[in-house]
N, CA, C and O atoms as CSV, one atom per row, in Angstrom:
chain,resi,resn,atom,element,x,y,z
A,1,UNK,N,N,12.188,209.642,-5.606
A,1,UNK,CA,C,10.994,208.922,-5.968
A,1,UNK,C,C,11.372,207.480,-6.294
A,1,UNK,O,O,12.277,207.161,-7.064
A,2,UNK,N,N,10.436,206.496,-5.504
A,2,UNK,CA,C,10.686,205.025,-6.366
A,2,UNK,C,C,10.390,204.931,-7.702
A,2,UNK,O,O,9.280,205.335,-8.048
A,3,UNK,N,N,11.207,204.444,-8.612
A,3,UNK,CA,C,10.662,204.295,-9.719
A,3,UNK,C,C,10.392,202.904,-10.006
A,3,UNK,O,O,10.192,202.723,-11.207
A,4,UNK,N,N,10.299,201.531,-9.065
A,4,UNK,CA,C,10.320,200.748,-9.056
A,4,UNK,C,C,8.708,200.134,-10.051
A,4,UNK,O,O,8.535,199.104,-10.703
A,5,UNK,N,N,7.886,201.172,-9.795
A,5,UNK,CA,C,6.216,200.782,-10.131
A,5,UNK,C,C,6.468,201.503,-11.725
A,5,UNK,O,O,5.460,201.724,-12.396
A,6,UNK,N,N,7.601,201.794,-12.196
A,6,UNK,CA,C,7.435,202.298,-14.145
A,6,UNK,C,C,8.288,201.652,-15.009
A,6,UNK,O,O,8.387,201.862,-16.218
A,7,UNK,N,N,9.077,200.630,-14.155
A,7,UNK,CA,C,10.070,199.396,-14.111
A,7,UNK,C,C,9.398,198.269,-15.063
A,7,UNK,O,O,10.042,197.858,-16.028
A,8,UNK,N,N,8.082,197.765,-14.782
A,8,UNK,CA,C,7.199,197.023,-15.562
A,8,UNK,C,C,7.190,195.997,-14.266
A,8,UNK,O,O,7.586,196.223,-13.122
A,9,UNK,N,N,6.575,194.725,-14.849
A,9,UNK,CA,C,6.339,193.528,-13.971
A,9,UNK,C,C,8.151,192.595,-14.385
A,9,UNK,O,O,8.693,192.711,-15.484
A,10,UNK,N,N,8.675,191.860,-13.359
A,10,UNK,CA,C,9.889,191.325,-13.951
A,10,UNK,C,C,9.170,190.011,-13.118
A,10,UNK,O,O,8.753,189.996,-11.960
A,11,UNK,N,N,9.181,188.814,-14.231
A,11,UNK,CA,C,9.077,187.430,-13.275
A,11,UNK,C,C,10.474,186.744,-13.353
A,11,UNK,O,O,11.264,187.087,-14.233
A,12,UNK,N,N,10.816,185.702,-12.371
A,12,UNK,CA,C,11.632,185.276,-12.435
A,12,UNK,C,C,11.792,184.217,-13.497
A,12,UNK,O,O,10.687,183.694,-13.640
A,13,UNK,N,N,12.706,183.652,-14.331
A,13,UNK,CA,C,12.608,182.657,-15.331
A,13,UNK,C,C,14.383,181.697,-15.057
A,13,UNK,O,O,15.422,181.819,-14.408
A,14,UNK,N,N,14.015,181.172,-15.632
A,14,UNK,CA,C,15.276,179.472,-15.674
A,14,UNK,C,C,16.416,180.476,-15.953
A,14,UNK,O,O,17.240,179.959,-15.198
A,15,UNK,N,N,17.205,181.756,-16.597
A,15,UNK,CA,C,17.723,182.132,-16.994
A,15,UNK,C,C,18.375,182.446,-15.873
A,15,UNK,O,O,19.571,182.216,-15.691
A,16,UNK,N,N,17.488,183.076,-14.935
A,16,UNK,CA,C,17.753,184.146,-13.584
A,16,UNK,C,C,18.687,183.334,-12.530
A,16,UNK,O,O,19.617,183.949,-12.008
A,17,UNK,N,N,18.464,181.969,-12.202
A,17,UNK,CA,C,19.109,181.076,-11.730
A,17,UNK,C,C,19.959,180.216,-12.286
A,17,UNK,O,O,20.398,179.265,-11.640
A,18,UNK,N,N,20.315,180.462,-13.638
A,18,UNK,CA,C,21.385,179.415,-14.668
A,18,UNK,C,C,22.850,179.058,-13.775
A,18,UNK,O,O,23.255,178.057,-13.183
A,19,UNK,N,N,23.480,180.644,-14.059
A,19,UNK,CA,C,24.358,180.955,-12.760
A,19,UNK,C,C,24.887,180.919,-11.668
A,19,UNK,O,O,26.049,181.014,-11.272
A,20,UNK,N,N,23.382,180.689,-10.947
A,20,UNK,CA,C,23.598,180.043,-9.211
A,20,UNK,C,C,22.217,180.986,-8.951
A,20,UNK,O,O,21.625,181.863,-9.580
A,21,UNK,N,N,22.055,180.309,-7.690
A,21,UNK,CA,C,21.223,180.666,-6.932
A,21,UNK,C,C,20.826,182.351,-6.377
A,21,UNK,O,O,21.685,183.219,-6.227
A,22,UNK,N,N,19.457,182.533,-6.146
A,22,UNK,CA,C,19.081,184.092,-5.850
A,22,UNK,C,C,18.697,183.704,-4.410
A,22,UNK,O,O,18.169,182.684,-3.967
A,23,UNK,N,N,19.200,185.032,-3.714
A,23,UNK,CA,C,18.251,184.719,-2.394
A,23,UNK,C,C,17.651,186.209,-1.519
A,23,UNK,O,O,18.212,187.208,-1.070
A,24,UNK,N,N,16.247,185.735,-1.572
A,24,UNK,CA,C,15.356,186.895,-1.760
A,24,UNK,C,C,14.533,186.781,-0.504
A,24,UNK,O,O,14.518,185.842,0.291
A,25,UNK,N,N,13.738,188.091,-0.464
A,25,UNK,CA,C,12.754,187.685,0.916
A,25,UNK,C,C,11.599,187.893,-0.024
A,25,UNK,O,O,11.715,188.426,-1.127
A,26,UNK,N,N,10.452,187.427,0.496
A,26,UNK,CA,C,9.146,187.666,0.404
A,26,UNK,C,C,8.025,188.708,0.946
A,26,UNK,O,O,7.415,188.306,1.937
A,27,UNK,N,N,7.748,189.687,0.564
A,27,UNK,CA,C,7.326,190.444,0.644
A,27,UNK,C,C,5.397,190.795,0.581
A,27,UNK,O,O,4.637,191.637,1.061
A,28,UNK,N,N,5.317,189.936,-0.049
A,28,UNK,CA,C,3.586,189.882,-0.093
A,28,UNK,C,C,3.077,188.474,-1.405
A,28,UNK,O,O,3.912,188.152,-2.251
A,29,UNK,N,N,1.728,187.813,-1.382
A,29,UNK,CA,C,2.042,186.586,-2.468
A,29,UNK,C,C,0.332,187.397,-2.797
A,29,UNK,O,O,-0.291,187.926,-1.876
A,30,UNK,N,N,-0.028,187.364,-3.768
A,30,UNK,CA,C,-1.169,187.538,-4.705
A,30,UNK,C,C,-1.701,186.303,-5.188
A,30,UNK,O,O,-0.987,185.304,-5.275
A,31,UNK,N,N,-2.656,186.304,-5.441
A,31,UNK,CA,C,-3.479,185.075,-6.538
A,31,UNK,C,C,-2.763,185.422,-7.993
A,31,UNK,O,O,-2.633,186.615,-8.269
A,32,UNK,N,N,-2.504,184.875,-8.509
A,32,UNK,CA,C,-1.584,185.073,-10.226
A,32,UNK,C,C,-2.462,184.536,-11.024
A,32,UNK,O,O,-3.555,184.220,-10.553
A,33,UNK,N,N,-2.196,184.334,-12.297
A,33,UNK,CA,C,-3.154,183.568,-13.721
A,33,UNK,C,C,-2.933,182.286,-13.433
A,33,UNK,O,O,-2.385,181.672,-12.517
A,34,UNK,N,N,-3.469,182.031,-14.394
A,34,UNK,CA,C,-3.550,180.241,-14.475
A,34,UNK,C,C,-4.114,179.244,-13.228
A,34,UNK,O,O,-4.032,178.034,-13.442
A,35,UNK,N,N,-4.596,179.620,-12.134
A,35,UNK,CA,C,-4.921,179.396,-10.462
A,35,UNK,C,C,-3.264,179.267,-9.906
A,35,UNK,O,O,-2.656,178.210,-9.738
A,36,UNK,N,N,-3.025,179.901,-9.803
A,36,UNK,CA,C,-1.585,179.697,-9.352
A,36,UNK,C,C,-1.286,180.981,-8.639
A,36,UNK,O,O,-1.646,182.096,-9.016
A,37,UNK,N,N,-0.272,180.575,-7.081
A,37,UNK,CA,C,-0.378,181.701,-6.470
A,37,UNK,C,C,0.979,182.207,-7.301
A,37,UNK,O,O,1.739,181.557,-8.019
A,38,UNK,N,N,0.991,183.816,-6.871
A,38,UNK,CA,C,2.550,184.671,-7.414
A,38,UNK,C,C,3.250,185.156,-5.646
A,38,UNK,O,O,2.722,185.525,-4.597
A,39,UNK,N,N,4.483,184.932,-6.034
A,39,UNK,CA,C,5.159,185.587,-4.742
A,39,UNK,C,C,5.680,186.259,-5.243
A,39,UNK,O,O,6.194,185.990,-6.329
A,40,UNK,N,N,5.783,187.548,-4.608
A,40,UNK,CA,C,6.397,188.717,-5.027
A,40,UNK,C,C,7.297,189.083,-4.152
A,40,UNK,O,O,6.837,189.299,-3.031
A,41,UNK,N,N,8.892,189.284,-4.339
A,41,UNK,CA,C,9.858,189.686,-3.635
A,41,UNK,C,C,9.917,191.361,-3.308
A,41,UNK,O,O,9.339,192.310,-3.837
A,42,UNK,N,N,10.714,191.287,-2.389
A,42,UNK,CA,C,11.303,192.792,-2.088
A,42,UNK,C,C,11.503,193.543,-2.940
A,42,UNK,O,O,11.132,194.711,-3.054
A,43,UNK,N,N,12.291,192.724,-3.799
A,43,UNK,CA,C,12.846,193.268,-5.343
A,43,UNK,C,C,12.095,193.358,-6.158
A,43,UNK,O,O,12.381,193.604,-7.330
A,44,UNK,N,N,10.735,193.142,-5.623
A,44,UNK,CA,C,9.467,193.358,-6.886
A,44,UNK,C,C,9.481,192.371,-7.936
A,44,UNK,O,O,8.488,192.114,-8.617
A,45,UNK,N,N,10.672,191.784,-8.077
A,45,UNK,CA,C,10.137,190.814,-8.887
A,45,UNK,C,C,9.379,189.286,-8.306
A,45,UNK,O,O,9.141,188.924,-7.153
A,46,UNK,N,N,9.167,188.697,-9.442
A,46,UNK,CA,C,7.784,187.581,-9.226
A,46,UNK,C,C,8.422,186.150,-9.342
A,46,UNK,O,O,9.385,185.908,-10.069
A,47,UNK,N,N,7.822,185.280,-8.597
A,47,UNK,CA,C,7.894,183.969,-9.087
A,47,UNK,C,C,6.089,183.709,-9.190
A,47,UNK,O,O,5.201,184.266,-8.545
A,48,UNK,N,N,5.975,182.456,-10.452
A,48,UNK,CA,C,4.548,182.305,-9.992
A,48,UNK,C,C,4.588,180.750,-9.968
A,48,UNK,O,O,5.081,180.019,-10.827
A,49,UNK,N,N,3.741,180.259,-8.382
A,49,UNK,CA,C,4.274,179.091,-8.067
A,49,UNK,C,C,3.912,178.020,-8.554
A,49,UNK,O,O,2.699,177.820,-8.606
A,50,UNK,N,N,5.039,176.770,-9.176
A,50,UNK,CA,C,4.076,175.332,-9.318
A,50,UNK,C,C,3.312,174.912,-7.972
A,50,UNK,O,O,3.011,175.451,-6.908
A,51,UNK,N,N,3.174,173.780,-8.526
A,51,UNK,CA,C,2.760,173.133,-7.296
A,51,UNK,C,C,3.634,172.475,-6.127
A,51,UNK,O,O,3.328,172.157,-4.978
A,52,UNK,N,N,5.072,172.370,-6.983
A,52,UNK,CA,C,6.103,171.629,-6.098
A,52,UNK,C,C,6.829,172.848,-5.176
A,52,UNK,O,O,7.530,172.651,-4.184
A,53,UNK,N,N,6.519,174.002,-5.693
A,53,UNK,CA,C,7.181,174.772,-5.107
A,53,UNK,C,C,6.415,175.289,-3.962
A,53,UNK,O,O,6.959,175.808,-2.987
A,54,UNK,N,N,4.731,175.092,-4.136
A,54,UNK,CA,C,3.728,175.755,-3.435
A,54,UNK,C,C,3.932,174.373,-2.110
A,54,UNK,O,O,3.497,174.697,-1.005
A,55,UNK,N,N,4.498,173.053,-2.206
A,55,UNK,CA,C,4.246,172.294,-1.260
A,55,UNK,C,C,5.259,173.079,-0.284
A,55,UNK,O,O,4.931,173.594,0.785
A,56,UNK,N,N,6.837,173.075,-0.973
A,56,UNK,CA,C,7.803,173.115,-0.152
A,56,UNK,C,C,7.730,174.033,1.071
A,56,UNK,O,O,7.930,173.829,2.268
A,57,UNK,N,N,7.256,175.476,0.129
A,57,UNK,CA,C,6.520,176.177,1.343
A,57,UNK,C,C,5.745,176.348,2.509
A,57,UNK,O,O,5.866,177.111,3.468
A,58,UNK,N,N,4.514,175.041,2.076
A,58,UNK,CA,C,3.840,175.395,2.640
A,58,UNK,C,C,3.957,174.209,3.861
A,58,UNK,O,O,3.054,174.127,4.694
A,59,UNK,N,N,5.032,173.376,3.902
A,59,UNK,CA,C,5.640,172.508,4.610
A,59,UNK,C,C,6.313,173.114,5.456
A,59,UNK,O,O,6.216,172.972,6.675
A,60,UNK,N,N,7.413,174.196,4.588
A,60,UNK,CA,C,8.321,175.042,5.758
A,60,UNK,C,C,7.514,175.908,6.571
A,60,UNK,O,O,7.556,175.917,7.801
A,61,UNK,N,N,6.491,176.922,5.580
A,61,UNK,CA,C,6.139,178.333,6.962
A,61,UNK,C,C,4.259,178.155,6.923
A,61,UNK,O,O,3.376,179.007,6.829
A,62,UNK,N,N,4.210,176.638,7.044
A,62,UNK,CA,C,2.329,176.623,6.957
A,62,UNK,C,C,1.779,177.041,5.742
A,62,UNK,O,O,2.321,177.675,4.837
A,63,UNK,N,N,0.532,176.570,5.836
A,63,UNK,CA,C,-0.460,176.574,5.073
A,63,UNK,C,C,-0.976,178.362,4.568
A,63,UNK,O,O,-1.160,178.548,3.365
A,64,UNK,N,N,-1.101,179.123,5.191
A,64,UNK,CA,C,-1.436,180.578,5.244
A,64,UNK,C,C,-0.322,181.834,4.616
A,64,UNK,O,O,0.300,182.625,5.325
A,65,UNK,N,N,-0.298,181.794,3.802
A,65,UNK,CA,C,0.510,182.793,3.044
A,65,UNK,C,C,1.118,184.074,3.783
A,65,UNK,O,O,2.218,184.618,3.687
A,66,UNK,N,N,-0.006,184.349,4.551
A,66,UNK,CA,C,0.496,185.377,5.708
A,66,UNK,C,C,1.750,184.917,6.679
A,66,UNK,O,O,2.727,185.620,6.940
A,67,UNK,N,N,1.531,183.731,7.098
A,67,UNK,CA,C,3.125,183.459,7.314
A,67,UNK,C,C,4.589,183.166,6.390
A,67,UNK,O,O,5.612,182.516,6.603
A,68,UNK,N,N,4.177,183.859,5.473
A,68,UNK,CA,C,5.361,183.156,4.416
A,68,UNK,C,C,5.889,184.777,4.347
A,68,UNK,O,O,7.014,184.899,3.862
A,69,UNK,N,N,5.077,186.292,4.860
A,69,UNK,CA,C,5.972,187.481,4.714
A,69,UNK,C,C,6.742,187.480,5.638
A,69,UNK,O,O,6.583,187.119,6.804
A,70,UNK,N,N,8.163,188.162,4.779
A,70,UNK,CA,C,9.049,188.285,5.152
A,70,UNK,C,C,10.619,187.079,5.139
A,70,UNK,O,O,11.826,187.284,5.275
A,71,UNK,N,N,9.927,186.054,4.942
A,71,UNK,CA,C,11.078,184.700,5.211
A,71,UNK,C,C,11.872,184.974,3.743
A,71,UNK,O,O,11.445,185.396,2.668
A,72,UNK,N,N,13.092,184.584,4.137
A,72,UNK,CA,C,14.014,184.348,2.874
A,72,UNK,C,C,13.606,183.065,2.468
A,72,UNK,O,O,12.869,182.327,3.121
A,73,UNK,N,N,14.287,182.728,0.976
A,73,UNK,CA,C,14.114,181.386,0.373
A,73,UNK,C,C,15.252,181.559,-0.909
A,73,UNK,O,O,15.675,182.584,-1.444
A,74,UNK,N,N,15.418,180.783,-1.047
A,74,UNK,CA,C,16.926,180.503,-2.041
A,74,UNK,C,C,16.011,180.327,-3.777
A,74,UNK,O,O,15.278,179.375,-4.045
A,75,UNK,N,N,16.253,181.259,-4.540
A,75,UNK,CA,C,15.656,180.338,-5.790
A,75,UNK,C,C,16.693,179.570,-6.732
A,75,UNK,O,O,17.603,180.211,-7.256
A,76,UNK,N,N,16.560,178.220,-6.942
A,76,UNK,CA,C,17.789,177.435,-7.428
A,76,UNK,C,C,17.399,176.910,-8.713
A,76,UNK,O,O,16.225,177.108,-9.027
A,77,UNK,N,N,18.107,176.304,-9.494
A,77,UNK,CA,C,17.859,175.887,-10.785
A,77,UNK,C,C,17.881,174.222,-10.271
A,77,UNK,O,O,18.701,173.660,-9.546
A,78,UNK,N,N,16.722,173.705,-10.903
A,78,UNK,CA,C,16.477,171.954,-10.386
A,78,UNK,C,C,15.298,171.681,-11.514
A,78,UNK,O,O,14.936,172.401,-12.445
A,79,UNK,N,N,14.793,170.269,-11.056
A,79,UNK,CA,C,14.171,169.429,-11.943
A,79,UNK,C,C,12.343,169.097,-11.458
A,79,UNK,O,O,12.002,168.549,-10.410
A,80,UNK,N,N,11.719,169.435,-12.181
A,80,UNK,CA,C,10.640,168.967,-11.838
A,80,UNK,C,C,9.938,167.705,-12.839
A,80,UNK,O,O,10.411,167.545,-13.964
A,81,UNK,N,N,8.895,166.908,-12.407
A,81,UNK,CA,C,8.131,166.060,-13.486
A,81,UNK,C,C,6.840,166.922,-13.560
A,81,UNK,O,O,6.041,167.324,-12.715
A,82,UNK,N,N,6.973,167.067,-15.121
A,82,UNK,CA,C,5.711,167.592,-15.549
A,82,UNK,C,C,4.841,167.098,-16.543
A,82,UNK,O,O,5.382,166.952,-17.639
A,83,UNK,N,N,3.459,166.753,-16.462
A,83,UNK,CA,C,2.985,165.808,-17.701
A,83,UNK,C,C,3.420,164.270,-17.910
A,83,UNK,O,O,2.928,163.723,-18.897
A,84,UNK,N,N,4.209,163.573,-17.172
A,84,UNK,CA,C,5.167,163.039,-17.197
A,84,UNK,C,C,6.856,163.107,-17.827
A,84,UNK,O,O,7.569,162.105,-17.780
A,85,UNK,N,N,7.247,164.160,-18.288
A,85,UNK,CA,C,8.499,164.304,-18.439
A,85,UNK,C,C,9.262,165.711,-17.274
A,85,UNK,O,O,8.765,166.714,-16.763
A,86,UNK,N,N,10.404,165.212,-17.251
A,86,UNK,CA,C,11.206,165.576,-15.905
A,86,UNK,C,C,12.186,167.058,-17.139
A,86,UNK,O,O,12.783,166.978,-18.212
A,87,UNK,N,N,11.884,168.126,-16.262
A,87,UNK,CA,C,12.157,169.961,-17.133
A,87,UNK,C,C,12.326,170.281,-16.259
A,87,UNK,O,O,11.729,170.073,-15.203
A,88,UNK,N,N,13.808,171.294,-16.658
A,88,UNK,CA,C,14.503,172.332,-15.657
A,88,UNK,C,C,13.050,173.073,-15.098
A,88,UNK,O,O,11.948,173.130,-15.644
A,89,UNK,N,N,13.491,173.579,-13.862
A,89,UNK,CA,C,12.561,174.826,-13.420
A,89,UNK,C,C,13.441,175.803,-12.317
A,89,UNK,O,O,14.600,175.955,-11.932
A,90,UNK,N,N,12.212,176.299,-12.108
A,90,UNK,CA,C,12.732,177.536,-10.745
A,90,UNK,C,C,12.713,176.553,-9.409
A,90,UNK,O,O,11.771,175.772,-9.272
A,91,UNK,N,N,13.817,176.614,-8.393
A,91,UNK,CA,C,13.002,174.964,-7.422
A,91,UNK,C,C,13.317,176.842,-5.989
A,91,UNK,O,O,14.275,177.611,-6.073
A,92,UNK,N,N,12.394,176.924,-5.170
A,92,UNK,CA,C,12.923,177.331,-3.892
A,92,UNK,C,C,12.918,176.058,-2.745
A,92,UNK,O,O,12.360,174.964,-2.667
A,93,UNK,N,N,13.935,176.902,-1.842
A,93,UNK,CA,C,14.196,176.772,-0.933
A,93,UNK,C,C,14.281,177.148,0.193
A,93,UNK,O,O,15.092,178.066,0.317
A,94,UNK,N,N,13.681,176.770,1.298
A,94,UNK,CA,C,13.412,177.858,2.548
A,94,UNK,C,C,14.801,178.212,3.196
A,94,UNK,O,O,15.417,177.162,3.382
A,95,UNK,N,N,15.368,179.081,3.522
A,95,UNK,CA,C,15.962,179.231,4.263
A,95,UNK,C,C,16.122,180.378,5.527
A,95,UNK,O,O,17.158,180.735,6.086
A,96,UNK,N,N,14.916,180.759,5.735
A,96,UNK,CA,C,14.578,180.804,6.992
A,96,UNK,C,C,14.079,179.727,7.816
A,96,UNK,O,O,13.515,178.706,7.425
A,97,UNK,N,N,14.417,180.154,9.289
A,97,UNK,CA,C,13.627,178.767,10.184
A,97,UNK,C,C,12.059,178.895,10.057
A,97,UNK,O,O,11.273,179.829,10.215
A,98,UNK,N,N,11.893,177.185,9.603
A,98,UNK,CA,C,10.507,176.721,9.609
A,98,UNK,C,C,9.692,177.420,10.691
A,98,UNK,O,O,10.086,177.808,11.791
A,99,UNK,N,N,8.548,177.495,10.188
A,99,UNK,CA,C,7.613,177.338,11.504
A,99,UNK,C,C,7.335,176.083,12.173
A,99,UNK,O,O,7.175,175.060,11.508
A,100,UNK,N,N,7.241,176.081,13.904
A,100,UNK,CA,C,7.211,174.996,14.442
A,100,UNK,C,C,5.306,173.852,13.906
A,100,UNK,O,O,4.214,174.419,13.857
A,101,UNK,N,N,5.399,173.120,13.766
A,101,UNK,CA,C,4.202,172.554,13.493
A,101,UNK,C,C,3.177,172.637,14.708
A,101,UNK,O,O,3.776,172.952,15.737
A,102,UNK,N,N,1.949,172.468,14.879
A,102,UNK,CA,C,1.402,172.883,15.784
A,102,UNK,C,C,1.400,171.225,16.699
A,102,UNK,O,O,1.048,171.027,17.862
A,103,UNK,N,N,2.113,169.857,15.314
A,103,UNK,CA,C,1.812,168.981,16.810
A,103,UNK,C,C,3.741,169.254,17.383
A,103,UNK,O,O,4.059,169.177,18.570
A,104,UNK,N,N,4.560,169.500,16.478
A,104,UNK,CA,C,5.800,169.584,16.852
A,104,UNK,C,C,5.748,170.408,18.667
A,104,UNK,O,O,6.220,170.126,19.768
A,105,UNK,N,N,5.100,171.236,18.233
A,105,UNK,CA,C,5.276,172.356,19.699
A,105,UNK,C,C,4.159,171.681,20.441
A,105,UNK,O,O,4.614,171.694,21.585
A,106,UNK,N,N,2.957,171.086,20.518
A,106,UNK,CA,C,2.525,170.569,21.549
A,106,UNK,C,C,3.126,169.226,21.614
A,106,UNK,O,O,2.633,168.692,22.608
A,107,UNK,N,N,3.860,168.509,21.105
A,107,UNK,CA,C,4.995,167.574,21.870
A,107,UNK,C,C,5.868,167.612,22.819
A,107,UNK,O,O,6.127,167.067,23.892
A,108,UNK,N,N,6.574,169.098,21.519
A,108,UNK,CA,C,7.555,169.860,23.037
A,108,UNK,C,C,6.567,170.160,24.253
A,108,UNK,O,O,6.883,169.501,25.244
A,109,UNK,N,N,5.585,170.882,24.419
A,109,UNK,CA,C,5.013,171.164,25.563
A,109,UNK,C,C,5.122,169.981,26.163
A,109,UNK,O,O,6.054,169.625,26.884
A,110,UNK,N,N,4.067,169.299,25.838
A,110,UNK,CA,C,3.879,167.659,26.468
A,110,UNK,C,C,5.253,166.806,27.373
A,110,UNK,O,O,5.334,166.157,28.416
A,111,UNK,N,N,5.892,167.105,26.645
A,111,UNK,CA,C,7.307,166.638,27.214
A,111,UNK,C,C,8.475,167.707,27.993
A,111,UNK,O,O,9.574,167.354,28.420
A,112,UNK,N,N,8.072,168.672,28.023
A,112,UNK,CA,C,8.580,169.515,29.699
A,112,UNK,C,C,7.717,169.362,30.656
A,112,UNK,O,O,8.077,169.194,31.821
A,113,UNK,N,N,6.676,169.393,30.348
A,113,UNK,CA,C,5.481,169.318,31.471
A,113,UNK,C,C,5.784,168.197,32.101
A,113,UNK,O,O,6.019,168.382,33.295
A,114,UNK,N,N,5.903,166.609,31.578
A,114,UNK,CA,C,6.759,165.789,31.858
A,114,UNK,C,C,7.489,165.718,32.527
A,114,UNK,O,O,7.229,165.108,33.565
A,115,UNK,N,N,8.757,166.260,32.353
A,115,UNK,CA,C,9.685,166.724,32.820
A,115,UNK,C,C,9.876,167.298,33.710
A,115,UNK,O,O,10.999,167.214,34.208
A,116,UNK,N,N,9.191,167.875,34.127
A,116,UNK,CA,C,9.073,168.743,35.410
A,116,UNK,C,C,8.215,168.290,36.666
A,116,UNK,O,O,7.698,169.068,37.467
A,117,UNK,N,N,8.164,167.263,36.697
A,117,UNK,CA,C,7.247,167.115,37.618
A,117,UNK,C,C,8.187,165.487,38.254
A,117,UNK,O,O,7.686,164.561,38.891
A,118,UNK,N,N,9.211,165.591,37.924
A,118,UNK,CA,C,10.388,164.666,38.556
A,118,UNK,C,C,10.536,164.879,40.375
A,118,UNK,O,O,10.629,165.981,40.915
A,119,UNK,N,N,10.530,163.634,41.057
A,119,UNK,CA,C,10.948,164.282,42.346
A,119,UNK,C,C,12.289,164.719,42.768
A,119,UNK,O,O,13.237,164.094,42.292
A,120,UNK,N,N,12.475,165.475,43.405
A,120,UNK,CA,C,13.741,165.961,43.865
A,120,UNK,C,C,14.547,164.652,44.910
A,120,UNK,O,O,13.985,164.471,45.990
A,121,UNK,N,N,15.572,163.934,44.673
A,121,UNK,CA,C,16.235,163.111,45.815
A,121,UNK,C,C,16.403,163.647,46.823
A,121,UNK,O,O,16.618,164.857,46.881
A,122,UNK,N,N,16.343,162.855,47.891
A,122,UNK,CA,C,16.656,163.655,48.929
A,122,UNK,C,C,17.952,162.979,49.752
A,122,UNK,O,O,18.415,163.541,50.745
């Protein structure tokens, strides 16, 4: 039997990364308290995201949370500004490959299509 669901809720905190870095996959993200989304790892445990962390993401695997299951991401100990003063936090890091942007890949298209239409010397 899993006993993972009598375990309780575990979030991640500044402590978890003092040490060095965790590196986890993502498994499903929920709406959390405060308006803030929660990502929830494999390992069941939680991060619940700032906002700096909600950009990085959503830079690496898009806007849609549904693309963010499954990708690894590094959680590291770093600095954020908050209120105006600069406090340790949780910082991730993607380290799965990005998703391509949608103008990135119609560039690439744009430019084989290009490409291909070279004449042959004769």
């Amino acid at each position: 039997m899993d006993m993972t669901k009598f375990a309780g809720t575990q979030f991640i905190k500044l402590d978890d990364v003092r040490d060095g870095p965790l590196l986890v996959r993502i498994a499903f993200i929920k709406e959390g308290k405060y308006d803030r989304p929660d990502v929830i790892f494999e390992t069941g445990e939680i991060l619940s995201l700032n906002a700096t962390n909600t950009r990085i993401l959503v830079k690496a695997y898009g806007a849609d949370s549904d693309g963010w299951i499954g990708k690894e991401i590094e959680l590291q100990l770093g600095q954020i500004e908050f209120q105006g003063a600069v406090q340790d936090s949780v910082i991730v890091r993607p380290v799965s490959p990005p998703i391509p942007s949608p103008q990135r890949t119609a560039a690439a298209k744009a430019a084989t299509k290009n490409d291909l239409d070279d004449e042959i010397p004769m």
